[in-house]
C-alpha positions as a printed Julia matrix, in Angstrom:
79×3 Matrix{Float64}:
   4.07  12.99  30.33
   0.79  11.23  30.9
  -1.94  12.48  28.54
  -4.6   14.44  30.48
  -7.29  12.17  29.04
  -5.83   9.14  30.85
  -5.46  11.14  34.08
  -9.26  11.52  34.1
  -9.87   7.77  33.69
 -10.58   5.37  36.53
  -8.01   2.72  37.46
  -7.95  -0.01  34.83
  -9.62   2.09  32.1
  -7.76   2.43  28.81
  -7.44   4.75  25.87
  -6.49   3.05  22.6
  -5.33   4.3   19.2
  -4.67   1.87  16.35
  -2.43   3.42  13.71
  -1.87   2.0   10.23
   1.0    2.91   7.92
   3.31   1.81   5.12
   7.12   1.75   5.13
   9.01   2.85   2.01
  12.22   1.3    0.65
  14.28   3.72   2.8
  12.52   2.58   6.01
  10.47   5.78   6.37
   6.81   5.57   7.43
   4.25   6.82   4.88
   0.46   6.93   4.49
  -0.04   7.16   8.25
  -3.6    7.25   9.54
  -5.67   6.31  12.58
  -7.55   3.08  11.91
  -9.44   3.58  15.16
  -9.16   5.62  18.32
 -11.28   6.46  21.33
  -9.49   9.75  22.09
  -8.35  12.43  19.62
  -5.48  13.67  21.83
  -3.97  10.2   22.21
  -4.56   9.62  18.49
  -2.49  12.74  17.72
   0.31  11.57  20.04
   0.34   8.16  18.36
   0.33   9.62  14.83
   3.26  11.89  15.73
   5.18   8.94  17.16
   4.68   6.81  14.05
   5.91   9.69  11.86
   9.28   9.38  13.64
   9.58   5.59  13.26
  12.42   4.27  11.09
  12.75   0.69   9.91
  15.38  -1.41   8.23
  13.72  -2.19   4.9
  12.97  -5.72   3.76
  15.62  -6.79   1.22
  14.83  -8.97  -1.81
  17.72  -9.94  -4.12
  19.76  -7.08  -2.67
  17.05  -4.48  -3.29
  15.16  -2.7   -0.49
  11.41  -3.21  -0.75
   8.51  -1.1    0.52
   6.1   -2.8    2.92
   2.41  -1.99   3.29
  -0.29  -2.25   5.92
   1.68  -2.14   9.17
  -0.41  -1.61  12.28
   0.62  -0.44  15.73
  -1.59  -0.23  18.8
  -1.02   2.46  21.41
  -2.73   1.77  24.72
  -2.65   3.95  27.8
  -4.13   2.33  30.9
  -4.76   4.12  34.17
  -2.97   2.31  36.99
């Protein structure tokens, strides 16, 4: 579903949420927060999406390693 906030925008206008997070040694996202956002509803959608992300962890000498400071940008643009 299209967020209601984007439905109210004019063609070409965007809503953006930049989400930062870490990934633990099991590939689970942790320490998730909105770095910036211009709409709280879209921010909430993006935060919920990142909570469900799963990664294959980085392996060093056969040992899974946590990774920090990932960033993902969610952009909704009215067509």
